């Protein structure tokens, strides 16, 4: 007896699209202007390719900017740092570039991202543009007051990180714009990122980043940002205000202020419940991780005598990844 013909099961593949390899930033912008919402930028592809395979994204044109080597550099700008959008997580984790010496916290954050193969392909600009609410780079951009540099048909546009992340996978980037760099305006000498994930390399269930600027022995400015507790990474100004003005030698005052700031962070968020953890669990993680990040920031500030002009020890002095 002849078995009826059966159609093969469809494989998990993206919807059809045209592929164009950009020859320059100008060429990429021309393609974006021509195709608008129908196009997507491909950099490292670590977020976009899974979305294409699951058909969560259905672009008609994929514009590959991976060959634009001019977007892979890092330059010192006064006390600040400007990173090209195509710097990979791995390059940042190694911290070999001389311009990264005052930014050990960036190397530490990069080392937390995914696994080694992901870090070698994923890019700084791609992660920021994707705007995952638990992204390490979104949190670091917020606490370090970073500026996202976008190129578009009208020229260059600078977008403060505080205005860039608008919601769930949503940013202020226009469809015809391309992120070409991220500028961190000051050293990250007393900056820490703490996160908790079920397994090493998984997305964080909750993450907390903190930064302290200390002048003349007192905290002039504090930044606290949280991931995994809202639609996008968020700052908590009320918690920051508790820390500002404290002197480094006021150990008792810092202990109380850190506890208060952590509980403010928990109270001011409304995290979701899902298979990874309830809202109550995420609030508890928020307290623990915020306290941990702030205590380590304080220890770093005391150790280095942090000022706005201070430089942390070169990241390249640490043991490198394989």
XYZ file of C-alpha atoms in Angstrom:
322
model
C 0.000 0.000 0.000
C 1.389 3.412 -0.998
C 1.847 5.885 1.835
C 0.368 9.264 1.100
C 2.905 11.995 0.411
C 3.595 14.106 3.460
C 4.764 17.665 3.382
C 8.022 18.157 5.242
C 7.778 19.979 8.543
C 8.814 23.611 8.104
C 12.219 24.395 9.584
C 12.679 27.308 11.969
C 13.983 29.781 9.394
C 13.528 33.498 8.876
C 11.055 34.962 6.435
C 12.647 35.817 3.048
C 14.734 39.003 2.904
C 17.309 40.723 0.719
C 20.850 40.978 2.055
C 23.128 43.956 1.366
C 26.641 44.424 2.709
C 27.211 48.107 3.482
C 30.446 49.517 2.063
C 30.470 52.607 4.285
C 28.397 54.412 6.894
C 27.009 56.615 4.103
C 26.035 53.541 2.072
C 24.268 52.045 5.101
C 22.368 55.293 5.683
C 21.326 55.399 2.039
C 19.902 51.877 2.320
C 18.067 52.748 5.542
C 16.612 55.882 3.967
C 15.494 53.879 0.940
C 13.824 51.035 2.829
C 12.852 52.660 6.168
C 10.959 50.346 8.538
C 11.390 47.474 6.080
C 15.138 47.273 6.821
C 17.212 46.044 9.757
C 20.853 46.601 10.655
C 22.971 43.471 11.147
C 26.076 43.932 13.308
C 27.081 40.909 15.411
C 23.669 39.300 14.936
C 23.513 37.757 18.421
C 20.070 39.276 19.090
C 18.756 39.809 15.572
C 19.390 36.339 14.113
C 17.337 34.504 16.796
C 14.536 37.050 16.305
C 14.633 36.424 12.547
C 14.566 32.653 13.028
C 11.567 32.936 15.330
C 9.987 35.420 12.887
C 9.667 38.019 15.610
C 11.397 40.328 13.127
C 10.524 40.261 9.401
C 12.662 42.816 7.563
C 12.597 42.940 3.784
C 16.234 44.085 3.680
C 19.104 43.193 5.991
C 21.926 45.765 5.953
C 25.180 44.188 7.164
C 27.569 46.755 8.705
C 29.993 44.157 10.089
C 32.707 45.140 7.632
C 32.830 48.821 8.623
C 36.136 48.783 10.494
C 35.958 52.520 11.191
C 33.316 51.699 13.807
C 35.591 49.380 15.805
C 37.905 51.891 17.500
C 38.121 53.427 20.969
C 39.439 56.947 21.575
C 40.161 59.080 24.619
C 38.320 62.393 24.642
C 39.716 64.452 27.508
C 38.696 62.423 30.570
C 36.070 60.601 28.521
C 35.991 57.631 26.190
C 34.313 57.143 22.827
C 33.750 53.558 21.677
C 32.822 52.583 18.150
C 29.511 50.762 17.915
C 31.120 47.635 16.426
C 33.493 46.995 19.330
C 32.746 43.457 20.450
C 32.011 42.459 24.025
C 35.194 40.381 23.991
C 37.377 43.303 22.891
C 35.941 45.387 25.710
C 36.349 42.542 28.223
C 40.059 42.269 27.401
C 40.517 46.019 27.884
C 43.724 46.019 25.828
C 43.140 49.355 24.137
C 45.006 52.172 25.951
C 41.852 54.314 25.942
C 40.083 51.730 28.146
C 42.493 52.009 31.074
C 40.244 54.218 33.176
C 37.224 52.033 32.452
C 37.839 48.754 34.211
C 34.120 48.565 35.044
C 33.315 48.296 31.320
C 35.624 45.299 31.007
C 34.037 43.685 34.062
C 30.536 44.253 32.631
C 31.512 42.848 29.232
C 32.827 39.670 30.867
C 29.344 38.972 32.270
C 27.708 38.885 28.837
C 26.653 35.476 27.531
C 29.354 32.948 26.677
C 32.669 33.296 24.874
C 31.311 32.734 21.319
C 28.598 35.340 21.927
C 31.109 37.872 23.279
C 33.326 37.483 20.220
C 30.449 38.334 17.846
C 28.077 40.586 19.800
C 28.687 44.329 19.650
C 28.314 47.280 21.988
C 26.125 49.252 19.575
C 23.945 46.273 18.732
C 23.260 45.585 22.405
C 22.345 49.216 23.107
C 20.109 49.380 20.019
C 18.358 46.132 21.018
C 17.586 47.683 24.440
C 16.956 44.504 26.398
C 15.830 45.521 29.870
C 18.535 43.376 31.510
C 21.345 44.340 29.112
C 24.649 45.059 30.816
C 25.452 47.841 28.331
C 22.117 49.595 28.827
C 22.773 49.725 32.577
C 26.355 50.923 32.168
C 25.225 53.606 29.737
C 22.709 54.884 32.287
C 24.978 54.976 35.349
C 27.868 56.566 33.436
C 25.674 59.200 31.740
C 26.709 57.899 28.332
C 25.745 59.588 25.082
C 24.616 57.506 22.096
C 25.917 58.934 18.820
C 23.624 58.285 15.875
C 24.168 59.127 12.215
C 21.195 59.872 9.990
C 20.219 61.694 6.814
C 20.239 64.992 8.714
C 23.744 64.445 10.108
C 24.949 63.394 13.545
C 22.703 63.316 16.599
C 23.744 62.844 20.236
C 21.186 61.196 22.516
C 21.763 61.015 26.299
C 21.284 57.491 27.614
C 18.652 58.807 30.042
C 16.520 59.760 26.999
C 17.411 56.828 24.756
C 15.681 53.825 26.367
C 11.942 54.317 25.981
C 10.407 50.937 26.800
C 10.343 47.251 25.927
C 12.946 46.841 23.142
C 12.176 50.460 22.204
C 14.623 53.352 21.846
C 14.737 56.915 20.589
C 16.680 55.758 17.499
C 14.855 56.578 14.270
C 14.387 53.960 11.518
C 16.782 55.844 9.217
C 19.508 56.257 11.859
C 22.529 54.133 12.696
C 24.417 54.043 16.007
C 28.052 54.759 15.227
C 29.413 55.170 18.742
C 28.860 55.486 22.475
C 30.602 58.201 24.485
C 31.292 57.741 28.190
C 32.078 61.259 29.444
C 34.034 60.358 32.588
C 36.147 57.542 34.046
C 34.467 54.577 35.692
C 36.766 54.438 38.698
C 34.067 53.630 41.283
C 31.482 51.794 39.197
C 30.087 48.297 39.692
C 27.567 46.053 37.955
C 26.054 43.143 39.881
C 23.598 40.654 38.439
C 21.968 37.335 39.211
C 21.175 34.667 36.617
C 20.146 31.041 36.999
C 23.238 29.884 35.114
C 26.419 31.566 33.987
C 25.781 33.170 30.610
C 22.002 33.417 31.015
C 20.200 36.743 30.896
C 20.109 38.335 34.336
C 16.881 37.961 36.292
C 17.789 41.216 38.038
C 20.838 43.448 37.619
C 21.978 46.536 39.508
C 24.626 49.050 38.494
C 26.020 51.854 40.632
C 28.497 54.683 40.219
C 29.940 57.178 42.716
C 31.813 60.385 41.973
C 33.782 61.529 45.013
C 35.476 64.905 45.424
C 37.277 66.242 48.501
C 36.387 63.135 50.452
C 32.623 63.353 49.872
C 30.165 61.834 47.383
C 29.307 64.563 44.921
C 27.157 62.431 42.647
C 25.629 58.947 42.750
C 23.977 56.892 40.036
C 21.915 53.719 40.515
C 20.305 51.790 37.649
C 18.310 48.562 37.624
C 17.631 45.940 34.968
C 15.065 43.155 34.795
C 12.502 45.011 36.913
C 10.769 47.161 34.291
C 10.180 47.379 30.539
C 13.604 49.000 30.148
C 16.652 49.685 32.292
C 15.786 52.430 34.792
C 17.531 54.927 37.056
C 16.333 55.479 40.635
C 16.974 59.166 41.518
C 15.369 58.853 44.965
C 17.966 56.245 45.958
C 20.781 58.351 44.518
C 19.764 61.370 46.614
C 20.245 59.378 49.843
C 23.939 58.846 49.015
C 24.966 62.254 47.770
C 26.829 64.456 50.253
C 28.113 61.614 52.451
C 31.791 61.750 53.415
C 33.952 58.720 52.738
C 35.074 58.537 56.374
C 31.474 58.300 57.646
C 31.332 54.507 57.726
C 28.171 54.310 59.831
C 26.395 56.849 57.646
C 27.285 54.883 54.497
C 26.033 51.605 55.921
C 22.661 53.110 56.758
C 22.435 55.043 53.476
C 23.257 51.988 51.357
C 20.547 49.945 53.086
C 18.040 52.761 52.645
C 18.946 53.262 48.980
C 18.557 49.537 48.278
C 15.101 49.424 49.865
C 14.065 52.558 47.960
C 15.085 50.813 44.725
C 12.931 47.831 45.635
C 9.950 49.967 46.631
C 10.087 52.196 43.547
C 9.947 49.316 41.041
C 7.056 47.138 39.895
C 8.803 44.051 38.485
C 6.961 41.374 36.522
C 6.367 37.786 37.604
C 7.310 35.014 35.191
C 8.730 31.492 35.133
C 12.100 32.815 36.336
C 10.819 34.506 39.459
C 7.938 36.278 41.120
C 7.724 40.040 41.572
C 8.496 39.583 45.288
C 11.592 37.529 44.433
C 12.810 40.232 42.048
C 12.283 42.920 44.692
C 14.389 40.935 47.137
C 17.094 40.480 44.509
C 16.970 44.224 43.882
C 17.804 44.926 47.531
C 20.653 42.399 47.635
C 22.257 43.396 44.332
C 21.922 47.135 44.891
C 23.563 46.857 48.306
C 26.344 44.731 46.850
C 27.005 47.117 43.966
C 27.055 50.187 46.238
C 29.320 48.566 48.835
C 31.816 47.624 46.147
C 31.656 51.117 44.630
C 32.373 52.581 48.060
C 35.279 50.197 48.643
C 36.744 51.159 45.280
C 36.333 54.868 46.042
C 38.051 54.507 49.418
C 40.840 52.390 47.916
C 41.644 54.689 45.021
C 40.771 58.049 46.564
C 38.433 58.574 43.627
C 38.023 61.988 42.031
C 36.495 62.886 38.698
C 40.011 62.875 37.237
C 41.088 59.570 38.795
C 42.045 56.630 36.627
C 41.510 53.050 37.679
C 44.240 50.438 37.256
C 44.637 49.221 33.644
C 42.130 46.513 32.809
C 44.807 44.684 30.813
C 46.631 43.850 34.061
C 43.904 41.353 34.957
C 43.822 37.777 33.758
C 42.421 37.704 30.243
C 39.768 35.460 28.804
C 40.955 32.628 26.555
